[in-house]
Coordinates of C-alpha atoms and ligand atoms in Angstrom, one line a residue:
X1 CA 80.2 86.6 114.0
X2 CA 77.9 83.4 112.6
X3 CA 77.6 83.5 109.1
X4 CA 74.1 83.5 107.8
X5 CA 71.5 84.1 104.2
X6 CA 73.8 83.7 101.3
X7 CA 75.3 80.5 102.3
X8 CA 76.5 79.0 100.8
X9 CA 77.7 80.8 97.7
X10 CA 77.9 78.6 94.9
X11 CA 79.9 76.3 97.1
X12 CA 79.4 72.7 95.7
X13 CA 80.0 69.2 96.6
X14 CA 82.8 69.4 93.9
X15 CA 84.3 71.9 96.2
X16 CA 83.1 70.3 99.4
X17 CA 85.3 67.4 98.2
X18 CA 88.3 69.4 98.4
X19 CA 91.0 69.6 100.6
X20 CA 91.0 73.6 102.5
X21 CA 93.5 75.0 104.5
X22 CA 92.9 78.0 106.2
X23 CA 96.3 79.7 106.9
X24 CA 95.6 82.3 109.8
X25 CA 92.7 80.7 110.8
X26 CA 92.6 82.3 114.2
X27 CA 92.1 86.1 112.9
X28 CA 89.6 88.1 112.6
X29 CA 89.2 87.2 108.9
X30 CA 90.6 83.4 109.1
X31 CA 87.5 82.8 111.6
X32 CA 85.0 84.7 109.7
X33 CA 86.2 82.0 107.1
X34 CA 85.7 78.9 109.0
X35 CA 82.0 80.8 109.7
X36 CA 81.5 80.8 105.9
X37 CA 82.9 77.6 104.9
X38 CA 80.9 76.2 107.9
X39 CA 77.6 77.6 106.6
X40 CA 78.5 76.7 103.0
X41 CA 78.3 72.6 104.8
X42 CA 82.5 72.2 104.0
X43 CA 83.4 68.8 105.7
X44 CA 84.9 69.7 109.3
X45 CA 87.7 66.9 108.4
X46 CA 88.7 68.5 104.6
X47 CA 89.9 71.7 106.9
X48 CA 93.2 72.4 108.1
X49 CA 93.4 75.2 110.8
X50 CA 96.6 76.6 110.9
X51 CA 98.4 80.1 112.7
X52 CA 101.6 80.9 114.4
X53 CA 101.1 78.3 117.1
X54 CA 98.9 75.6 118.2
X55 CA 95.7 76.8 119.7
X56 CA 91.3 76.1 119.0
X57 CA 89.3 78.8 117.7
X58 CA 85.4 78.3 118.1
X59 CA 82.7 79.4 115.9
X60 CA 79.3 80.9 116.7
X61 CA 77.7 77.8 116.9
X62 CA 80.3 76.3 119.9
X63 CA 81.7 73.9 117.5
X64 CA 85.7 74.0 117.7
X65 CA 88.2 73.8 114.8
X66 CA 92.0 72.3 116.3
X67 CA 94.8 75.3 114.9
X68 CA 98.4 73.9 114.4
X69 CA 101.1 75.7 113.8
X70 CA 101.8 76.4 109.8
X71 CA 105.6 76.1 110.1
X72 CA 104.8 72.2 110.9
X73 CA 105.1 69.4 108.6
X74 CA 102.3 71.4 105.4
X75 CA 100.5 68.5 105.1
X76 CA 98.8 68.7 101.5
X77 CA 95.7 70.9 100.2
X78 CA 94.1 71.4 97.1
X79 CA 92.8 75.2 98.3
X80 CA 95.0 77.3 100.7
X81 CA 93.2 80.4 102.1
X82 CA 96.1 83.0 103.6
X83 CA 94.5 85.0 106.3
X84 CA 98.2 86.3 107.4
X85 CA 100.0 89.4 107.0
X86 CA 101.5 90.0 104.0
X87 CA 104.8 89.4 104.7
X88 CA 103.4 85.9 105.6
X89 CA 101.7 84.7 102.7
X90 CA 104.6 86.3 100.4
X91 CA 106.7 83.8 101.9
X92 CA 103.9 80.9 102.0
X93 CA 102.1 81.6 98.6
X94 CA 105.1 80.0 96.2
X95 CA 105.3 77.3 98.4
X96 CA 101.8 76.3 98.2
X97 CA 101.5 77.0 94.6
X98 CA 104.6 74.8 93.9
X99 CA 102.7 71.9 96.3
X100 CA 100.2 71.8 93.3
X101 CA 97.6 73.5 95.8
X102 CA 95.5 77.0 94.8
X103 CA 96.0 79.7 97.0
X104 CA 93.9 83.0 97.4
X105 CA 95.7 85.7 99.4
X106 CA 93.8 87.6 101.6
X107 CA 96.7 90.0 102.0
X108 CA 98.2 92.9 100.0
X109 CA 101.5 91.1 99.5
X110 CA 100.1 89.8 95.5
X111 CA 97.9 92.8 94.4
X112 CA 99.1 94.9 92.1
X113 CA 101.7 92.3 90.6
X114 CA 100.9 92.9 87.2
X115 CA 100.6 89.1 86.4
X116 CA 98.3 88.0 89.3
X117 CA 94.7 88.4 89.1
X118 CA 93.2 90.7 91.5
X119 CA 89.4 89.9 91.6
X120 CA 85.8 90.6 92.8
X121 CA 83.8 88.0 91.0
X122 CA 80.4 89.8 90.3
X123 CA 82.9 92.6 88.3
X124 CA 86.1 90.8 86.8
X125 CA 85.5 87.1 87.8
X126 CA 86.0 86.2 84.1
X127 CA 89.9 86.6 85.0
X128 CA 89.4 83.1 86.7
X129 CA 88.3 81.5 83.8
X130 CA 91.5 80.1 83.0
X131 CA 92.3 78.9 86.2
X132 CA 94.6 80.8 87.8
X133 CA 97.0 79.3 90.7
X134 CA 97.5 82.1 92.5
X135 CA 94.3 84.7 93.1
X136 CA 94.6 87.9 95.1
X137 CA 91.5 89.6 97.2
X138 CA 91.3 92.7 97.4
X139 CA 91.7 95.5 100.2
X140 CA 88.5 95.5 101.7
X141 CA 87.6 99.0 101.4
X142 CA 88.5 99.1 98.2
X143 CA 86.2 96.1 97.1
X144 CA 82.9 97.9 99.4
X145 CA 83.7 100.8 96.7
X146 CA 84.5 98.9 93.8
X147 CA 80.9 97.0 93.5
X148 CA 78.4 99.6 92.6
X149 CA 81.8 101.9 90.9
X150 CA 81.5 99.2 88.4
X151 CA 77.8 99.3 87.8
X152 CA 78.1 103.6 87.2
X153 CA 81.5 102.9 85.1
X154 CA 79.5 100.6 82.7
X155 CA 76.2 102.7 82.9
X156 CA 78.2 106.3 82.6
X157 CA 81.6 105.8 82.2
X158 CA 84.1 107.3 85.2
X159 CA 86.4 110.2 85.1
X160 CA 87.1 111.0 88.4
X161 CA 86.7 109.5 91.7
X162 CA 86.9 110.7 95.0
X163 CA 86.4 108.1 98.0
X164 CA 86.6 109.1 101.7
X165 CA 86.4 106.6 104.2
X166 CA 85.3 105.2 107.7
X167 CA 87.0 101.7 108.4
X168 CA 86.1 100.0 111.1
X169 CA 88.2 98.8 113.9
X170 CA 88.2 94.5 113.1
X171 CA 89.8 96.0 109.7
X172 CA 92.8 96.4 112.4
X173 CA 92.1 92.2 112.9
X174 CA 91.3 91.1 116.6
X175 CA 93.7 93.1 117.8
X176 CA 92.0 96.2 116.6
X177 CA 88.3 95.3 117.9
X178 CA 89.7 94.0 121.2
X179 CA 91.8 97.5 121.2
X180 CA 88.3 99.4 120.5
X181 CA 86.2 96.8 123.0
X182 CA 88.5 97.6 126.1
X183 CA 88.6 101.5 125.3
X184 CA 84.4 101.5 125.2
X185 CA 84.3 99.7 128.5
X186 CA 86.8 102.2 130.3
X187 CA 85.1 105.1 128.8
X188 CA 82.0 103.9 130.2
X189 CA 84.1 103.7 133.7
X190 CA 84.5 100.2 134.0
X191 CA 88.4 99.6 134.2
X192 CA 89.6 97.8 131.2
X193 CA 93.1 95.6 130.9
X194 CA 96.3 97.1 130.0
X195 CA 96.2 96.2 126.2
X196 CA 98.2 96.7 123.2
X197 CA 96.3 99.1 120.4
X198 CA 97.3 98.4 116.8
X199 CA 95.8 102.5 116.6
X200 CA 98.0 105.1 117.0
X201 CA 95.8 107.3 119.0
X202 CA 92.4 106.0 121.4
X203 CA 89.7 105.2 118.9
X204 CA 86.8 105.0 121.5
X205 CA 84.7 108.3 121.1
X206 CA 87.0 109.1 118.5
X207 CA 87.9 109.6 114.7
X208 CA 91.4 108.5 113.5
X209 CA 92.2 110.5 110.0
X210 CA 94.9 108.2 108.7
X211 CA 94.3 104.6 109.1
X212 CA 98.4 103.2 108.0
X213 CA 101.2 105.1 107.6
X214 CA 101.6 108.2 105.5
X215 CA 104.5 108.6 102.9
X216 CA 106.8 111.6 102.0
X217 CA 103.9 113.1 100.4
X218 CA 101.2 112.8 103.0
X219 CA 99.4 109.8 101.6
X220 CA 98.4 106.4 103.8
X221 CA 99.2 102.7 102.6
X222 CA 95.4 102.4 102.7
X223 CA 95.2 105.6 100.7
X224 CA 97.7 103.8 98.1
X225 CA 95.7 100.6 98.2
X226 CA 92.0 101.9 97.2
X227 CA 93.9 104.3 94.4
X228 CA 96.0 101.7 92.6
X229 CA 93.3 98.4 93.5
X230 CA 90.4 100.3 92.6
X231 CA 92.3 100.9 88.8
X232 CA 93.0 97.4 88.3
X233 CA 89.7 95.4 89.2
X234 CA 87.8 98.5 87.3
X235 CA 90.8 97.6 84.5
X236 CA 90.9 101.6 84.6
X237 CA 94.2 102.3 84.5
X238 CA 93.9 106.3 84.0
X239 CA 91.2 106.4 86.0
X240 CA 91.4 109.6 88.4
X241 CA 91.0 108.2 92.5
X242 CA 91.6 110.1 95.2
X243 CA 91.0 108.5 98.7
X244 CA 91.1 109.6 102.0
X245 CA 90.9 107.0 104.8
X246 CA 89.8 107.6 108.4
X247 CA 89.4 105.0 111.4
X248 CA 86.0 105.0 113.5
X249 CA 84.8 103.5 116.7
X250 CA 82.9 100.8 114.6
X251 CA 83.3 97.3 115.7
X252 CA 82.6 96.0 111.7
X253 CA 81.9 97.3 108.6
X254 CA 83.8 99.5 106.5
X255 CA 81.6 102.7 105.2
X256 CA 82.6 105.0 102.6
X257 CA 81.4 108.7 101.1
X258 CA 82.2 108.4 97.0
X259 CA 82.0 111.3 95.0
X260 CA 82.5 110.2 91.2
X261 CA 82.2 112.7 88.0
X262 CA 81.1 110.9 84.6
X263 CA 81.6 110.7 81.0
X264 CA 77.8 110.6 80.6
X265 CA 74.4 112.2 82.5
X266 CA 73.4 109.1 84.9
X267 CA 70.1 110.3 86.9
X268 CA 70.5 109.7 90.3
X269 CA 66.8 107.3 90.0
X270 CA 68.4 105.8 86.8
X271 CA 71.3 105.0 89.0
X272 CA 69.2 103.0 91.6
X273 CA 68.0 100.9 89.6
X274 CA 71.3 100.1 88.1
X275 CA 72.4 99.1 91.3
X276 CA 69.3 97.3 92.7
X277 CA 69.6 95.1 89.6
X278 CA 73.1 94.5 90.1
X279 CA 74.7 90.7 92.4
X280 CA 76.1 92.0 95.3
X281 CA 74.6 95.3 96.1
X282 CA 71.7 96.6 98.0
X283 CA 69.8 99.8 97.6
X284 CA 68.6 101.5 101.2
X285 CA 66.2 103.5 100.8
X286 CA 66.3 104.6 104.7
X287 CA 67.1 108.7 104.2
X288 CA 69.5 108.5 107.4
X289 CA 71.2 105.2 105.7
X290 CA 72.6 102.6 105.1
X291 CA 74.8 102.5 108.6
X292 CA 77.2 100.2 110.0
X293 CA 75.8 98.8 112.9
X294 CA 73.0 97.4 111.2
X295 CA 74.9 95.8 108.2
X296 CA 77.3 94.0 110.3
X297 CA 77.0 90.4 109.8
X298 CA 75.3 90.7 105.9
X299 CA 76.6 89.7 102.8
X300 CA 75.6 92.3 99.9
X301 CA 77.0 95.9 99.7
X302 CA 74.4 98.5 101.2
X303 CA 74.1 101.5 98.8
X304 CA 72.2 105.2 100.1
X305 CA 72.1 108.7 99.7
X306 CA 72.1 108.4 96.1
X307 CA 72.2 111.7 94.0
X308 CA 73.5 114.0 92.0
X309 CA 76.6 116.5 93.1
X310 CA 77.7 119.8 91.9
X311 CA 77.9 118.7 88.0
X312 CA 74.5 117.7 87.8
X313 CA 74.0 114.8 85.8
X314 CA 77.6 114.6 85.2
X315 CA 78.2 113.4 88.6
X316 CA 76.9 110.8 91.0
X317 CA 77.5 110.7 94.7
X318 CA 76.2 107.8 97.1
X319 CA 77.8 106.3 100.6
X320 CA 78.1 102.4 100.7
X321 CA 78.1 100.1 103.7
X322 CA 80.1 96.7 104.0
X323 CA 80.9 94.0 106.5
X324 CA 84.5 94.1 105.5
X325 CA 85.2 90.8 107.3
X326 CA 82.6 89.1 104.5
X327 CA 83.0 91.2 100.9
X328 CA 85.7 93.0 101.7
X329 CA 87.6 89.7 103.0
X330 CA 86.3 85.8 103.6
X331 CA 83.1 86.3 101.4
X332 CA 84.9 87.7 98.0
X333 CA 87.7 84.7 98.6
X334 CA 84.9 81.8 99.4
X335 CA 83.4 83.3 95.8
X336 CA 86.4 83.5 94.1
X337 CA 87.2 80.0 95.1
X338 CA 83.9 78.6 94.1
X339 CA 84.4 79.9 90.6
X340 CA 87.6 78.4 90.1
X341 CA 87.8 75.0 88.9
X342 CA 86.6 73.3 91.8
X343 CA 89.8 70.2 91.4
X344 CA 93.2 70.2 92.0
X345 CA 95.4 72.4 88.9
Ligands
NAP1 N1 90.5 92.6 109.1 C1 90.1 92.9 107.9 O1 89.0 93.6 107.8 C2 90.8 92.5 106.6 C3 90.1 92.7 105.4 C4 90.8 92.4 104.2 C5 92.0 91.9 104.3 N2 92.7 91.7 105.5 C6 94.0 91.1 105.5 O2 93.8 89.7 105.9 C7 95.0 89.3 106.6 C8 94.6 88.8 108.0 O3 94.0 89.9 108.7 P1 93.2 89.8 110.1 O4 92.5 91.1 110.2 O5 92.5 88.5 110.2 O6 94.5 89.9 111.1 P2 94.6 89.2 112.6 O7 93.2 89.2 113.3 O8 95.7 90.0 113.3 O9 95.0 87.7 112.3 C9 96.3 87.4 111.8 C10 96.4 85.9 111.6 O10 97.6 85.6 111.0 C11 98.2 84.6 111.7 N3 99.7 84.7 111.6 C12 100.5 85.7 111.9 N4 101.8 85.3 111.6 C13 101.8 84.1 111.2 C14 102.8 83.2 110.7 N5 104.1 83.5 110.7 N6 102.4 81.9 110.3 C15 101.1 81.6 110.3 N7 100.1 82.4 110.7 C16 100.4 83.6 111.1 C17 97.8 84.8 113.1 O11 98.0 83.7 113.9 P3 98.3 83.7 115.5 O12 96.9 83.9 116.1 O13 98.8 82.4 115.8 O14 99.2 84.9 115.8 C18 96.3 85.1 112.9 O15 95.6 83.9 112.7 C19 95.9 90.5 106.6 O16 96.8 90.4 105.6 C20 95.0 91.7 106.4 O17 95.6 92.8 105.8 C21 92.0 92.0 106.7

């Protein structure tokens, strides 16, 4: 997973002068951090690895960061990342914020509070203008979809949106691709370990149509997440989104199918070039993509099989690739970071 092109992301020496902590640091997200802060040239000595216990989690490169434990003495930071369950950072995040540190949460646990931004910087990173203590990032699916949403909302104005998709197994963290990496090797006959699977069926050679719990009314978390997440970065709060959310032997990258009806005609060529002039997103013009295995590993969000549905110019429908560890995790924190005031609050 070594980070790569973008670096580093409007990360400055203002920034590299500050203090990081990396709070889950030996995830699947709180190492595609240290990748990313690593790339963006973040001293080594301003970052403070921490997790459940003490351990070392190596980059790409062979270069080791120490982890200690984050229950231990905090030690003090000007920029907390949480990489940690939500339960986690809902008990961590006051405490950094009252520390005088900033924190972005990686997790759900601050999302949809009404008072706490919830941002992906290329659509409503004017919400840090005023220097916000406390920033949430989003679900990662939901941020893959939201990027070129926002370029057909401004262009055409949404109604409706409909979003299936195909989540990869790291969105599960390591224990979801090391789940997925033992299952490939025993269905290719080479006996695996005993593991634990964070999936509630085998995903190798598989698709799992539900990837959290449902509710009383047949709905997943994830479901939830993209419906009400996807409403408040778009600051739509009518807006129409229905999602359906299915798990796929993919080691990284989050696809999804979006089917949207507009307020306005938007050609599908019109559309394009909407999107190909837009920070953030790529265009494929490959007719059998853009795919997963191939976009692991990049920054932008790949955009394909644009064109029009069943309404004609009234409707726009296009599938979009994106390594959820980067945008739709440790990338869309680094950039909300480096477009916050870049000095203690
Ligand atoms: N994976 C994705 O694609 C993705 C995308 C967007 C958002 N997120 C969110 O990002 C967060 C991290 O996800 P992940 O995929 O990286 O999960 P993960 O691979 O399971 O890693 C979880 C991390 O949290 C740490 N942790 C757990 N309990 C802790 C505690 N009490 N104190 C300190 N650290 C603790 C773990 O440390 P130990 O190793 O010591 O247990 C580990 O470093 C989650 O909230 C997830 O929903 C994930």
């Amino acid at each position: 997973m070594g980070a790569e092109a973008g670096a580093p992301w409007g990360w400055t020496d203002a920034h590299r002068a500050l203090r990081v902590a990396v709070v889950g640091a030996t995830g699947a997200v709180g190492r595609e951090l240290l990748e990313l802060l690593s790339a963006a040239r973040h001293p080594r000595e301003r970052i403070d690895c921490q997790a459940r216990g003490r351990s070392r989690v190596a980059l790409a490169d062979g270069r080791a960061f120490e982890v200690r434990p984050a229950d231990e003495a905090p030690g003090r930071c000007d920029l907390a990342f949480l990489c940690t369950p939500s339960e986690v950072s809902l008990d961590l995040a006051p405490l950094l914020v009252e520390s005088g540190a900033r924190v972005i949460d990686l997790s759900s646990a601050h999302r949809m509070h009404p008072g706490i931004p919830l941002v992906v910087p290329e659509i409503n990173g004017k919400e840090l203008d005023r220097g916000p203590r406390l920033v949430a990032n989003p679900n990662c699916t939901t941020a893959i979809a939201a990027l070129p949403l926002s370029v057909i909302d401004r262009a055409a104005g949404l109604e409706e949106v409909v979003v299936v998709s195909y989540q990869a197994a790291s969105g599960a963290g390591l224990p979801g691709l090391r789940a997925l990496e033992a299952e490939m090797r025993e269905a290719a006959g080479v006996p695996a370990d005993e593991r634990e699977s964070p999936f509630p069926a085998p995903l190798a050679l598989n698709v799992i149509p539900a990837v959290s719990e449902l509710d009383e009314s047949g709905v997943s978390g994830e479901e939830r997440k993209i419906e009400g997440e996807l409403r408040k970065i778009l600051g739509r709060a009518g807006l129409a989104v229905e999602a359906t959310t299915a798990r796929v032997p993919v080691q990284r990258c989050h696809s999804v199918a979006v089917h949207a009806r507009l307020s306005r005609e938007l050609a599908p060529a019109d559309a394009a070039s909407l999107l190909r002039a837009a920070p953030g997103i790529a265009v494929s013009e490959d007719p059998h993509g853009p795919r997963p295995r191939e976009c692991a590993g990049t920054d932008p969000v790949h955009v394909g099989r644009i064109r029009s549905g069943a309404r004609g110019g009234r409707s726009l429908c296009f599938f979009a690739v994106g390594d959820q560890l980067r945008k739709g995790a440790a990338l869309n924190a680094l950039q909300v970071a480096a477009r916050l005031p870049a000095r203690r609050p």
